[in-house]
Every structure is written in structure tokens, then in C-alpha cells.
PDB file of C-alpha atoms in Angstrom:
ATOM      1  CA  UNK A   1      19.516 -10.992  21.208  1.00  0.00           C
ATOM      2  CA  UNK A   2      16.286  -9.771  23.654  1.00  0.00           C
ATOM      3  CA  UNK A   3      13.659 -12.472  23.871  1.00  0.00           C
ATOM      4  CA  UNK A   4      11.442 -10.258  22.619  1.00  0.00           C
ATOM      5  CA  UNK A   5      13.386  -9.901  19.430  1.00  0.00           C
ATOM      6  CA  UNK A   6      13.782 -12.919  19.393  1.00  0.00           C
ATOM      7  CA  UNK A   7      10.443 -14.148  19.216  1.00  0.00           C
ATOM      8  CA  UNK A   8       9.381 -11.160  16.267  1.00  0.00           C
ATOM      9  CA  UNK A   9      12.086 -12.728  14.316  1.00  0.00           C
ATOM     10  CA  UNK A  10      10.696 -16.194  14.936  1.00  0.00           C
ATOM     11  CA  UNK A  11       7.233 -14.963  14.107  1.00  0.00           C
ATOM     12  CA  UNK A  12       8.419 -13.268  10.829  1.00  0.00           C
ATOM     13  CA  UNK A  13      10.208 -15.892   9.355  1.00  0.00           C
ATOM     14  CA  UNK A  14       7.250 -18.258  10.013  1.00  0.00           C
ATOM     15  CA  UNK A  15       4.941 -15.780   8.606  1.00  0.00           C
ATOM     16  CA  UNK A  16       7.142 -15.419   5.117  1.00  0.00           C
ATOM     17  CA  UNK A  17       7.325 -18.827   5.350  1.00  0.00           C
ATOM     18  CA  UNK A  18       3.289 -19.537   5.436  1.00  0.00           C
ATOM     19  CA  UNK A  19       2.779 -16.942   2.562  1.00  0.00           C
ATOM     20  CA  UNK A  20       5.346 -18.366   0.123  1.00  0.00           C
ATOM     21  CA  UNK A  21       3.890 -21.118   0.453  1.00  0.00           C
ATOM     22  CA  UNK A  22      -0.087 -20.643   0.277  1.00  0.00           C
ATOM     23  CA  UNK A  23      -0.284 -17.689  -1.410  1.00  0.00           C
ATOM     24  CA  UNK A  24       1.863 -18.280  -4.873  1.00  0.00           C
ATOM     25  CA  UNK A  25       1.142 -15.878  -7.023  1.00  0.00           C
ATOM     26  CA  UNK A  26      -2.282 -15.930  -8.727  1.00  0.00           C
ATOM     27  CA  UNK A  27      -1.980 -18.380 -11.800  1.00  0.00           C
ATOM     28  CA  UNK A  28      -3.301 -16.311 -14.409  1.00  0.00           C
ATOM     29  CA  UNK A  29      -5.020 -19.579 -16.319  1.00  0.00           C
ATOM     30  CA  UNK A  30      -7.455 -19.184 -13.214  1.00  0.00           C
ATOM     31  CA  UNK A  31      -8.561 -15.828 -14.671  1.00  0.00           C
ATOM     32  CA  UNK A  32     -12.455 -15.347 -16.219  1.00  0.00           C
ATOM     33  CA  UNK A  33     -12.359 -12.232 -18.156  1.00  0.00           C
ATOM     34  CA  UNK A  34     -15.602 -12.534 -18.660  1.00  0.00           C
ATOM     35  CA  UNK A  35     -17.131  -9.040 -18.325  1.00  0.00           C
ATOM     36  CA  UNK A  36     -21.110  -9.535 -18.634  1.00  0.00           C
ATOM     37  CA  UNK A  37     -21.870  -5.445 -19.396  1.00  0.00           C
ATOM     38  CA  UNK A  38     -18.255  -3.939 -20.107  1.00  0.00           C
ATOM     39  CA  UNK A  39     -19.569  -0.775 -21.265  1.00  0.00           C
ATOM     40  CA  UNK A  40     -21.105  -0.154 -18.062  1.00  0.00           C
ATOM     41  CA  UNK A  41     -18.373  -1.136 -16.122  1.00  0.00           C
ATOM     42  CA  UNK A  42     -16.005   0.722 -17.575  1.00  0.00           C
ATOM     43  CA  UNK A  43     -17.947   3.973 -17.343  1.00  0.00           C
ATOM     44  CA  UNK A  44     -18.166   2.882 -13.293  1.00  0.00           C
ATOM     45  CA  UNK A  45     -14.993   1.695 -12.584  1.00  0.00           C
ATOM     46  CA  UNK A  46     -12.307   1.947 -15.530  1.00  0.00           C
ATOM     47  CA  UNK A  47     -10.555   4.926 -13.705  1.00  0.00           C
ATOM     48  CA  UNK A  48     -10.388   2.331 -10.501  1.00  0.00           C
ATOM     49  CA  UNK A  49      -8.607  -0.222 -12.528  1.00  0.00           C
ATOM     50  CA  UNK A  50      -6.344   1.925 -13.853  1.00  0.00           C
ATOM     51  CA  UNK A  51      -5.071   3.553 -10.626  1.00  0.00           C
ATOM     52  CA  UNK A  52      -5.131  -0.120  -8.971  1.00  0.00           C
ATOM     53  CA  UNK A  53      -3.656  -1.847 -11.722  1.00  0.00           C
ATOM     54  CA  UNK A  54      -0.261   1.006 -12.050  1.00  0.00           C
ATOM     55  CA  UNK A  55      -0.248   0.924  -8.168  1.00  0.00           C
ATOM     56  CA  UNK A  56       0.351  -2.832  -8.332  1.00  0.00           C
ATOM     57  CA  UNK A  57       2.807  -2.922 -11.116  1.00  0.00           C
ATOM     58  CA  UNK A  58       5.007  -0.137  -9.404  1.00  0.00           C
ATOM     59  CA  UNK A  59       5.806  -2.335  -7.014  1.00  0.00           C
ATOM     60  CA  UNK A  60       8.975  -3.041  -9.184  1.00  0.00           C
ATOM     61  CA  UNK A  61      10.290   0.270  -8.728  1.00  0.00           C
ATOM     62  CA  UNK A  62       9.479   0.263  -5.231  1.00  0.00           C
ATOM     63  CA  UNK A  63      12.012  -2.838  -4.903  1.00  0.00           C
ATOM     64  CA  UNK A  64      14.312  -0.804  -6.166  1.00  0.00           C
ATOM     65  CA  UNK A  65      13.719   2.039  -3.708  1.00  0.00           C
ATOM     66  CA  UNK A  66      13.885  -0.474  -0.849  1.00  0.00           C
ATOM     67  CA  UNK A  67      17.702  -1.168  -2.130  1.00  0.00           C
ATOM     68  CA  UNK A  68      17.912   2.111  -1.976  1.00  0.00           C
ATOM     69  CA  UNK A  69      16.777   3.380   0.827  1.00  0.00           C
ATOM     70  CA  UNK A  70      18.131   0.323   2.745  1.00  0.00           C
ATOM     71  CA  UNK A  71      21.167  -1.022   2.002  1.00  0.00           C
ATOM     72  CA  UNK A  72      21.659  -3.415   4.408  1.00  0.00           C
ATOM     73  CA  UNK A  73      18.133  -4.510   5.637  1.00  0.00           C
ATOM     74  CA  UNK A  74      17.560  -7.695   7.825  1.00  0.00           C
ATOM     75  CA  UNK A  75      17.567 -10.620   5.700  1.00  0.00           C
ATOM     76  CA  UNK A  76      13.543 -11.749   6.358  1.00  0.00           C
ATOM     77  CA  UNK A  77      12.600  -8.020   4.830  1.00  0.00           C
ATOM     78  CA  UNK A  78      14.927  -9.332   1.517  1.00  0.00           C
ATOM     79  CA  UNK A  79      12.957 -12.622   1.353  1.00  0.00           C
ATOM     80  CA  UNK A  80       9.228 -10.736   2.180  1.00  0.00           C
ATOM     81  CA  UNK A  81       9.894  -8.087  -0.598  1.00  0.00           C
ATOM     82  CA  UNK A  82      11.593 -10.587  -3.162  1.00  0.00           C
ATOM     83  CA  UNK A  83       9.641 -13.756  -2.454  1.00  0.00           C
ATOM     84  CA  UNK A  84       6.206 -12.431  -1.351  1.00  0.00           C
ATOM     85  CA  UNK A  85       5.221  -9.009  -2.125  1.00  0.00           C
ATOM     86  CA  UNK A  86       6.894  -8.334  -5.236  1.00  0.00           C
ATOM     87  CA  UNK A  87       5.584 -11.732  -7.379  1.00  0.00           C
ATOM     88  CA  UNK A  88       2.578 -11.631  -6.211  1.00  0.00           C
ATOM     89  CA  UNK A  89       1.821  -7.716  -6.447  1.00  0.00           C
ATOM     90  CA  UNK A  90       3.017  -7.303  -9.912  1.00  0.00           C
ATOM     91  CA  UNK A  91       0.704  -9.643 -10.947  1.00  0.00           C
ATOM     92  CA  UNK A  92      -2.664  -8.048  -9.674  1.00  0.00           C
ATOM     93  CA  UNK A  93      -0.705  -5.314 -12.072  1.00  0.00           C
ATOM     94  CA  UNK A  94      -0.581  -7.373 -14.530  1.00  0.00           C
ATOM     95  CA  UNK A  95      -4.126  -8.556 -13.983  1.00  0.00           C
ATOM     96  CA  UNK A  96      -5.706  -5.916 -13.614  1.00  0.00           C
ATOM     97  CA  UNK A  97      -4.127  -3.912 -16.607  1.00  0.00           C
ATOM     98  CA  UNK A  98      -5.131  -7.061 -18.848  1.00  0.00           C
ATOM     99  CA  UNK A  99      -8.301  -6.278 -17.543  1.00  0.00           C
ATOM    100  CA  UNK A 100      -9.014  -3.210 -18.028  1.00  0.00           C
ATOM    101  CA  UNK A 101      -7.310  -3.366 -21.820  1.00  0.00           C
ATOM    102  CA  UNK A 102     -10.124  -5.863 -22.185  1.00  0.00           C
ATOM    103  CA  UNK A 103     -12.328  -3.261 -21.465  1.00  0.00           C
ATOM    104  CA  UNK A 104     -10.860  -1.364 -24.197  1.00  0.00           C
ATOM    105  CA  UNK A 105      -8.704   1.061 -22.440  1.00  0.00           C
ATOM    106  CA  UNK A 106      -5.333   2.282 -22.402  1.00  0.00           C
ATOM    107  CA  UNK A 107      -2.591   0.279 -20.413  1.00  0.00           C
ATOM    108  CA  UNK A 108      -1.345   1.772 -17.245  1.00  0.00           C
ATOM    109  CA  UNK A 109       1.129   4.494 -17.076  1.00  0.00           C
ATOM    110  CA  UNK A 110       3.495   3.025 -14.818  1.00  0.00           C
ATOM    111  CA  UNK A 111       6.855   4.095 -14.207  1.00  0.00           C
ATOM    112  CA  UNK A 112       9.507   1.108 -13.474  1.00  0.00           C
ATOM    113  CA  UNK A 113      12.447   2.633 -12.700  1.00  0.00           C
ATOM    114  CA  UNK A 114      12.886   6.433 -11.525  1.00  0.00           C
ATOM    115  CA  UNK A 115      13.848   6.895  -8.795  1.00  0.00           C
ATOM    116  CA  UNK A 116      14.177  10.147  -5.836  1.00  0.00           C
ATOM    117  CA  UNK A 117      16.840  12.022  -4.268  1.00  0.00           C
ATOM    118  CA  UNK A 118      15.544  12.039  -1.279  1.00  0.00           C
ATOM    119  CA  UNK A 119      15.697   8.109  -1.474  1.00  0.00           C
ATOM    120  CA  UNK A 120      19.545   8.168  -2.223  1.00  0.00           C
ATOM    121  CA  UNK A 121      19.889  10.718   0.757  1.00  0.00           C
ATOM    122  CA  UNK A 122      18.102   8.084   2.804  1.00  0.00           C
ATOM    123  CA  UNK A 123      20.134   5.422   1.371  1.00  0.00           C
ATOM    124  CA  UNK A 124      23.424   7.082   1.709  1.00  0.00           C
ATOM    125  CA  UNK A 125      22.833   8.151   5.538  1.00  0.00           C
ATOM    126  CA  UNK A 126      21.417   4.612   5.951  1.00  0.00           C
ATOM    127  CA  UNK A 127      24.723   3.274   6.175  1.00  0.00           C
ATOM    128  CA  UNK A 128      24.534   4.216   9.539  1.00  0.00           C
ATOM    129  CA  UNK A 129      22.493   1.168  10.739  1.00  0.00           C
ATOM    130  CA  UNK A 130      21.277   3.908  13.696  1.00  0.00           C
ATOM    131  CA  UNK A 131      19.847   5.832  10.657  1.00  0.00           C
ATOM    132  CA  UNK A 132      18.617   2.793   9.184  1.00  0.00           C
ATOM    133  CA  UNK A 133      16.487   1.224  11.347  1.00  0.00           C
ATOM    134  CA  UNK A 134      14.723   4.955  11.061  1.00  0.00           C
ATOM    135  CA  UNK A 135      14.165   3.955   7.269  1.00  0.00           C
ATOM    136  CA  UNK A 136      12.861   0.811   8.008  1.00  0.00           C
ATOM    137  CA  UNK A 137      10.148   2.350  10.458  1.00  0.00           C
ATOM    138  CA  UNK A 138       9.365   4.535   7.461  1.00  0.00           C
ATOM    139  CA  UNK A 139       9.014   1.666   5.436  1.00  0.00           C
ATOM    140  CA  UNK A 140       6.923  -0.421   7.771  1.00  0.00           C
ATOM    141  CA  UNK A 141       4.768   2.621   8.460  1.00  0.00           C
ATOM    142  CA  UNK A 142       4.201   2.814   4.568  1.00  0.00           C
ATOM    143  CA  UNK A 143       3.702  -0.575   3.831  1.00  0.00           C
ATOM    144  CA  UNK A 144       0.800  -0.964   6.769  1.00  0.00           C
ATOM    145  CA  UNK A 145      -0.849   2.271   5.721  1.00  0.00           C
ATOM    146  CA  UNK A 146      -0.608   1.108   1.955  1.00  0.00           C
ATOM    147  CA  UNK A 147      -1.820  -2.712   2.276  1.00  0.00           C
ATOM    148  CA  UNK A 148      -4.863  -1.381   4.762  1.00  0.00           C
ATOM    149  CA  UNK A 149      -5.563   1.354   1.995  1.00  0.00           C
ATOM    150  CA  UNK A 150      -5.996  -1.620  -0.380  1.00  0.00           C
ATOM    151  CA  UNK A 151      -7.692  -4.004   1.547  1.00  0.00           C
ATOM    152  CA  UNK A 152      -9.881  -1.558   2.203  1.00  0.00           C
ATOM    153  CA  UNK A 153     -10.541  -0.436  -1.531  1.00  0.00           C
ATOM    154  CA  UNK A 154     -10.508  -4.066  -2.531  1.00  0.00           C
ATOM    155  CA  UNK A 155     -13.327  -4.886  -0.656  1.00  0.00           C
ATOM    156  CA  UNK A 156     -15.389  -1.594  -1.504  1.00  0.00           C
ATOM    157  CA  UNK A 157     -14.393  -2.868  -5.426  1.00  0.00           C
ATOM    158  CA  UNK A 158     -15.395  -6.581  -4.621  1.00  0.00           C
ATOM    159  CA  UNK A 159     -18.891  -4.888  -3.425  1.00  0.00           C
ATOM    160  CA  UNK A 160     -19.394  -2.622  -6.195  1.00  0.00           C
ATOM    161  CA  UNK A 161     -18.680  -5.786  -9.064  1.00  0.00           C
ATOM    162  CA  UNK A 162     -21.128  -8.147  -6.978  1.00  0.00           C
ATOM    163  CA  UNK A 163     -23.718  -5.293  -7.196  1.00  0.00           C
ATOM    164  CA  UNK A 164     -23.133  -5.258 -10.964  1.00  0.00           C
ATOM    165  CA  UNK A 165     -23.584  -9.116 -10.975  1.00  0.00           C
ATOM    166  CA  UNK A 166     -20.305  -9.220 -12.626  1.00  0.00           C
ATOM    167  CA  UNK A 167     -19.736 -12.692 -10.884  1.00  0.00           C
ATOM    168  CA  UNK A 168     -16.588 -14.095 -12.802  1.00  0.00           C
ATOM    169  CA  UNK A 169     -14.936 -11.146 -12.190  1.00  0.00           C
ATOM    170  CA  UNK A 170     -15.522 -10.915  -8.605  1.00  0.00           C
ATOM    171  CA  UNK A 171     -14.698 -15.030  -8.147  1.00  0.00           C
ATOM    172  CA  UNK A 172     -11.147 -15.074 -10.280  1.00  0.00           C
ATOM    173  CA  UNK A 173      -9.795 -11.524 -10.090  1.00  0.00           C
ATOM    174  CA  UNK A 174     -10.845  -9.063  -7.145  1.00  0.00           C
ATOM    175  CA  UNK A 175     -11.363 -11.749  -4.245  1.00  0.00           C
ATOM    176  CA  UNK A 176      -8.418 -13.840  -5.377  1.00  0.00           C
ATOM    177  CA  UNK A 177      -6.243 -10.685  -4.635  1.00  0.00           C
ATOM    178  CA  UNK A 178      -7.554  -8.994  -1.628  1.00  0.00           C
ATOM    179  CA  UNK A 179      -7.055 -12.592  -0.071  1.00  0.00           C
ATOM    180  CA  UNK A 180      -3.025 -11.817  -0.601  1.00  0.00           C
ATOM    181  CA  UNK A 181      -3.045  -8.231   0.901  1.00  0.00           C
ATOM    182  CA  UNK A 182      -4.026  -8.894   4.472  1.00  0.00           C
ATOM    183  CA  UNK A 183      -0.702 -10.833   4.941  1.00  0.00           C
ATOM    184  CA  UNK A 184       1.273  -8.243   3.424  1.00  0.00           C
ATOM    185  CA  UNK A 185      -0.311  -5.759   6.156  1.00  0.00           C
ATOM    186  CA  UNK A 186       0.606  -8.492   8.761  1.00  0.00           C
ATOM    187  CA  UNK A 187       3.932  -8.715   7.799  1.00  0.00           C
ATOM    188  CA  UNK A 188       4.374  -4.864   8.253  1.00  0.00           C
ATOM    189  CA  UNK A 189       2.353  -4.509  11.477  1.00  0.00           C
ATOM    190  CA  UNK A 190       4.370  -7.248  13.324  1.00  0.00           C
ATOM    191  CA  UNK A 191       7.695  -5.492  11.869  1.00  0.00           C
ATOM    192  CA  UNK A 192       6.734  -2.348  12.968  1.00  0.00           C
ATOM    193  CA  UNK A 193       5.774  -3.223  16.577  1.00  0.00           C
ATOM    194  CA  UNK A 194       9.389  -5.048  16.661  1.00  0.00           C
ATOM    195  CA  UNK A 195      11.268  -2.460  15.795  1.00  0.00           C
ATOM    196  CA  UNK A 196       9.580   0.897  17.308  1.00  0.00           C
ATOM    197  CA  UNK A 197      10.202  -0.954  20.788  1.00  0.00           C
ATOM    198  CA  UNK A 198      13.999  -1.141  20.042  1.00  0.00           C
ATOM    199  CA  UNK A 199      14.481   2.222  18.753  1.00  0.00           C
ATOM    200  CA  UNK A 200      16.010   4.970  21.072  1.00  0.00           C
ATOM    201  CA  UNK A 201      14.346   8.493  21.702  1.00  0.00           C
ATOM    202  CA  UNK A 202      15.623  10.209  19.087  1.00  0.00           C
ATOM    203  CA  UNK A 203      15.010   7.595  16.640  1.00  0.00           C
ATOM    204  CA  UNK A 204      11.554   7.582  17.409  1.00  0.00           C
ATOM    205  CA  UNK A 205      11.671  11.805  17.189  1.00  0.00           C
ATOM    206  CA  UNK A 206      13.177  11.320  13.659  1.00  0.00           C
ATOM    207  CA  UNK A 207      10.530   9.158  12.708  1.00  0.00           C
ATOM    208  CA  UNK A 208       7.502  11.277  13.924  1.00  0.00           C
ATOM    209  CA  UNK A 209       8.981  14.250  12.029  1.00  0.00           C
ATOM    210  CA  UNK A 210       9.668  12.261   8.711  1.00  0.00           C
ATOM    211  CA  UNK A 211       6.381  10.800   8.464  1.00  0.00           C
ATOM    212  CA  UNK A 212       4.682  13.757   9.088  1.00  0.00           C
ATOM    213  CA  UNK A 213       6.598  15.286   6.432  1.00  0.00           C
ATOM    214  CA  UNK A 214       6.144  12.576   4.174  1.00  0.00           C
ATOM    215  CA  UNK A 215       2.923  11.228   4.368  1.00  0.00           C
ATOM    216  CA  UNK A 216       0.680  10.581   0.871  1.00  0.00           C
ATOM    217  CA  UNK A 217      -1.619   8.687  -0.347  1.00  0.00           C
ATOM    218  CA  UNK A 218      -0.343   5.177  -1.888  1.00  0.00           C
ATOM    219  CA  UNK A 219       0.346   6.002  -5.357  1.00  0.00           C
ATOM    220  CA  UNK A 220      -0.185   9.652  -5.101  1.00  0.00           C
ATOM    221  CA  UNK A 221       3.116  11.197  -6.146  1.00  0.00           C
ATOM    222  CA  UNK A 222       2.119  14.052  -7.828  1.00  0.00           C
ATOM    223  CA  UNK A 223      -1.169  16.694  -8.549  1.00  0.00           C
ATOM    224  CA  UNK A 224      -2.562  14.475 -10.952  1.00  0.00           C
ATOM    225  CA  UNK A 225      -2.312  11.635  -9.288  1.00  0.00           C
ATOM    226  CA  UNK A 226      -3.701  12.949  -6.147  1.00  0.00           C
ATOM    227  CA  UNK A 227      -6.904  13.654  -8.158  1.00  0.00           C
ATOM    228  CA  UNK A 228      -7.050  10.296  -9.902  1.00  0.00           C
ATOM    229  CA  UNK A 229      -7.151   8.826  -5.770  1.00  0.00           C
ATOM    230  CA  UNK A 230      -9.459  11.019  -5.057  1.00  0.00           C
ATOM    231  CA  UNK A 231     -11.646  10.085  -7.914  1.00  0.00           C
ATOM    232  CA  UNK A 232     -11.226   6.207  -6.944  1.00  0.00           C
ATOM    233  CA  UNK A 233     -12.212   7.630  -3.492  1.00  0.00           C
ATOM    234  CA  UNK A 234     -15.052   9.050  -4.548  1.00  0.00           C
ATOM    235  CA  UNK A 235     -16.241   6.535  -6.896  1.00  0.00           C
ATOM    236  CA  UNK A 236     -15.546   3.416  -3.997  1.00  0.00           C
ATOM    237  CA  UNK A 237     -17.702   5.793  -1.749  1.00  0.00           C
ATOM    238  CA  UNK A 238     -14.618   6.365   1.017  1.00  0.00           C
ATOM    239  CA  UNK A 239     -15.010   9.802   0.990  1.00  0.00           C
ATOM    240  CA  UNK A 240     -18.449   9.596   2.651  1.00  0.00           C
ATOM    241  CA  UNK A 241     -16.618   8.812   6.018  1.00  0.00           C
ATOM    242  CA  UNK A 242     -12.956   9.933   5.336  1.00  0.00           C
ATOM    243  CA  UNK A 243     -12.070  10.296   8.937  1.00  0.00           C
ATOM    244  CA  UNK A 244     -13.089   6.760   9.531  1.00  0.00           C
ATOM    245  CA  UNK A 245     -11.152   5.422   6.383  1.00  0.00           C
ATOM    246  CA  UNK A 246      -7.767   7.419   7.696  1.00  0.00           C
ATOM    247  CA  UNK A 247      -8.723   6.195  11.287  1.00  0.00           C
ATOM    248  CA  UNK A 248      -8.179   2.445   9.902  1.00  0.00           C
ATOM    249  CA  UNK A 249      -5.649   3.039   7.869  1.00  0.00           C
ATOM    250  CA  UNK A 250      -3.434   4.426  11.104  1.00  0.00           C
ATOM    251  CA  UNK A 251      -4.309   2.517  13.643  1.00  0.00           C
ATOM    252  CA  UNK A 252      -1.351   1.368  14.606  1.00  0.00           C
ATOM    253  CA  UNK A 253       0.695   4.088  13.327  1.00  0.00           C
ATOM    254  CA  UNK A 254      -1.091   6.202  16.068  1.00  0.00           C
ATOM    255  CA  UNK A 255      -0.810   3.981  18.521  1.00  0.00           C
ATOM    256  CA  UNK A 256       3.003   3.717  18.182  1.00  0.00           C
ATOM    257  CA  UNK A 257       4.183   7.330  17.213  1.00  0.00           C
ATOM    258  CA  UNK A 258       1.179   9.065  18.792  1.00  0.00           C
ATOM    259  CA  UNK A 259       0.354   7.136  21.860  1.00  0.00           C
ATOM    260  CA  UNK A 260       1.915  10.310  24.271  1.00  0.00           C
ATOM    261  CA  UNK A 261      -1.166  12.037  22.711  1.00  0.00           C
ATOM    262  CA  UNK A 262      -4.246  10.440  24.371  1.00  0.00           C
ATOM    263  CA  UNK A 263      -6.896  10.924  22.201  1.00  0.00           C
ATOM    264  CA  UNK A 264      -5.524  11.768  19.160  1.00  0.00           C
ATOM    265  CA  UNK A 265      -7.461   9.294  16.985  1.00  0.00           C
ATOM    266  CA  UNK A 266      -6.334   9.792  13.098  1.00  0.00           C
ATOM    267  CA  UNK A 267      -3.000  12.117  13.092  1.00  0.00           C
ATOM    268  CA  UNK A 268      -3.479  15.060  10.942  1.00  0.00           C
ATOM    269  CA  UNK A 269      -0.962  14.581   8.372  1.00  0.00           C
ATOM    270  CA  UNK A 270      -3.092  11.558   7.377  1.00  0.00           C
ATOM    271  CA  UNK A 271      -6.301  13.566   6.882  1.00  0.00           C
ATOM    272  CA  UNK A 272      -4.801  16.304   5.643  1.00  0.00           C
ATOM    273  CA  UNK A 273      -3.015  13.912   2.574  1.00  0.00           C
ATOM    274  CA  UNK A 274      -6.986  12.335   2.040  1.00  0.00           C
ATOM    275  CA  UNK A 275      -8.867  15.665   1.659  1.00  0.00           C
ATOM    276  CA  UNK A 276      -6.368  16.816  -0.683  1.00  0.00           C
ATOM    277  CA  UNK A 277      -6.236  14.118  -2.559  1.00  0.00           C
ATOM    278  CA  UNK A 278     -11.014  15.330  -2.936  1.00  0.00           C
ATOM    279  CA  UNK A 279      -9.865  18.723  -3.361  1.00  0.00           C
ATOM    280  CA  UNK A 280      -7.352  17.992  -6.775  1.00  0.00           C
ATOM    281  CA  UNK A 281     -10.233  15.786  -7.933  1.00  0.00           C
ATOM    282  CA  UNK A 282     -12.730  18.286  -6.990  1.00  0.00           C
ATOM    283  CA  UNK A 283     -11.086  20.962  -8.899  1.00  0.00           C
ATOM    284  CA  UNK A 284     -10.112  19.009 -11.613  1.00  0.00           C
ATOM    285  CA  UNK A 285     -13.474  18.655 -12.943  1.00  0.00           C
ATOM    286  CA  UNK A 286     -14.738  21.903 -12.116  1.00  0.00           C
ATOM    287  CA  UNK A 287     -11.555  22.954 -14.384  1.00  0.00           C
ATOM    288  CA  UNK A 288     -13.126  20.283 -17.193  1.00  0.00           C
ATOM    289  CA  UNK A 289     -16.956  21.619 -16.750  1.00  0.00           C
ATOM    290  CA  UNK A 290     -15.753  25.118 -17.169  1.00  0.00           C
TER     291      UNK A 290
END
């Protein structure tokens, strides 16, 4: 095994090893669901909770995409997904959909268990382990894009519940879990940096053409769901900069896929997924005003 491999592998088992171990997953008797004005909240940010809280508890079907798509992935991705991302994710789900509920609305629409045929095509070419490792750049891709999207939106959420002095809420529920997501992000980034060095030309072809095919929003899987992101865009005030907010979400992304194009800051597929995203929201609710 290279050095360099070496020393990613190294790095990645110590950095599983440092979340398991300070960032169990949030204990929900640490939870104040103390809501000071609910009414108002909800009118502000129900819609945010609800998107957050079924992005969060999809995770579980996501596992099951991972075993998927990747039959026979490197033993520290196994112990990040099962160990790490998938006890403590579900429960911001489960958090946040109590949550919400408290504000008297409907549970989250999640769905558990369906899963693509693309994904099996992935899966059953993926026992190629050349093909693989092409799937796991996907999957590292996604998984940085998705934890910056939510670090990012956490934040903008911790903001907007400090402005509306909704302190407990802010203490026990929205810091408490954008604390968790920047090592998820970390995990992906220094996964991702491993294996695009590795990967031979046409690998790295595949995966430029595959993402840029794929690309979408975390969550976004369909017309309505594009508008409900771009609603929680809209409402966490990302859309008043959205080249900056796709900028951060792939900055490493360009810098490994794109870096033959100097100056290509954001690559299009990524804006292109975000303003969509406005537009279905946008003409949703011209469609409802009509």
C-alpha cells in the first residue's frame, strides 16, 4: 500500500474513531421543547422543519442504497455509515419531526425503503471494484455537497431561532446538531481527496460525466420536492447569494473534477440544480395565487 494511502487510511480510522466517541448521538432527555411563540414559528419555519426533519430520517434508506450501490466498500466507510452517520442522523429526524409535531403539524413524509434502478445498475456493475471505486467518488462527492448544504442551513436556522429569542430551542436542538455535521463533511472531504488521487483517467472521466448527470439538491428527488428546497431556500435567505451558497457547497468538488478548468468557480450543474429548485417554488405559488 502507497504511503499516501496509507496515511488517509490512518487518518480515517482515527477520525471515525474521535466521532464515535464524542459525538454519541444526541440523548433526547437533553431536549427543551420549549417553544416560547409556536404560532409564529411555525408560520416562519414549519416548512424548514419538515424538509430537515424527512432529510434526516432518510438517512435509513440511504444505508440501504450504500449496500447497494457498493457492495464491497472499504471497511472504515461500513463503520462511518453504521456507527456515525446513520445513529446520529436519524435522530435530528427524529428530533426534529417531534418538534415540529409539537408545533402541531403533520409528521414527515419520509420514505424508508424504496429504492432506484439506477442504484442496482450501479450496484451490479460495482462488482467490478474498477467500477466501484467510481461509486464511491459519487458517494463522497454527495456526502460533502450534502453535509456543507446542512451546515450551511443549520446555521442560517440557528440565526433565524436566536432572532426569535427562541433560546431553548436554539441551546438543545439546532446547535446540538450542526455540531455533528461538520465531521460528517470531514469524513467525506478526506475520503474524497484519497481516492480521486488513486483513480485512473477514465475513472476520473466517468465520474465528471455521472455527476454532472446526477447532480440535485439533498433531498430533492422529485418536482415537489425541488420546490419545498427552494422554499427552505428562500425562507433561510440562501437564495439572496445562490452562486456563493453553490460556490461553498463545491469547493472541493471543483477543485478535484474541475481543476483542468482554471477559473471555473461553481460548476454549472450545481447552479443549474439550485435555481431550479427557486423556479418549482416560484411557480408553485404563482400556481396557488392564481
Amino acid at each position: 500500500m502507497a504511503e499516501g494511502t496509507l496515511t488517509t487510511a490512518v487518518r480515517l480510522a482515527r477520525h471515525v474513531d474521535r466521532l464515535e466517541a464524542e459525538h454519541p448521538p444526541i440523548d433526547l432527555e437533553s431536549v427543551d421543547w420549549t417553544v416560547g411563540r409556536p404560532v409564529e414559528f411555525e408560520a416562519r419555519f414549519g416548512h424548514v422543519l419538515d424538509y430537515m426533519a424527512r432529510v434526516e430520517l432518510e438517512v435509513d434508506r440511504n444505508v440501504l442504497e450504500l449496500m447497494t450501490m457498493l457492495p464491497d466498500p472499504p471497511e472504515i466507510d461500513r463503520r462511518f455509515y453504521a456507527d456515525v452517520w446513520q445513529p446520529q442522523e436519524t435522530r435530528h429526524g427524529l428530533i426534529l419531526d417531534r418538534l415540529q409535531v409539537e408545533l402541531g403539524r403533520e409528521p414527515a413524509d419520509a420514505d424508508l425503503s424504496s429504492i432506484g434502478s439506477k442504484l442496482k445498475i450501479l450496484g451490479a456493475l460495482g462488482r467490478w471494484p474498477a467500477f466501484q471505486d467510481v461509486s464511491r467518488m459519487i458517494y463522497y462527492l454527495t456526502g460533502m455537497a450534502t453535509e456543507r448544504s446542512a451546515v450551511l442551513a443549520y446555521n442560517l436556522l440557528h440565526d433565524g431561532v436566536i432572532e426569535m429569542r427562541e433560546g431553548a430551542m436554539a441551546e438543545t436542538i439546532i446547535a446540538p446538531i450542526k455540531r455533528q455535521e461538520p465531521g460528517h463533511y470531514a469524513f467525506y472531504q478526506l475520503s474524497a481527496r484519497g481516492l480521486w488521487a488513486e483513480l485512473a483517467g477514465w475513472q476520473k472521466w466517468l465520474v465528471r460525466k455521472l455527476r454532472t448527470l446526477s447532480f440535485a439538491p439533498v433531498g430533492a428527488n422529485n418536482d415537489r420536492q425541488k420546490a419545498d428546497f427552494g422554499e427552505l431556500m428562500e425562507t433561510l435567505g440562501i437564495t439572496a447569494d445562490l452562486d456563493d451558497f453553490a460556490r461553498q457547497i463545491s469547493r472541493v468538488e471543483t477543485e478535484l473534477l474541475w481543476a483542468q478548468k482554471r477559473g471555473l468557480k461553481v460548476p454549472p450543474y450545481v447552479v443549474a440544480a439550485f435555481r431550479e429548485a427557486v423556479q418549482h417554488a416560484e411557480a408553485r405559488r404563482a400556481a396557488a395565487s392564481a
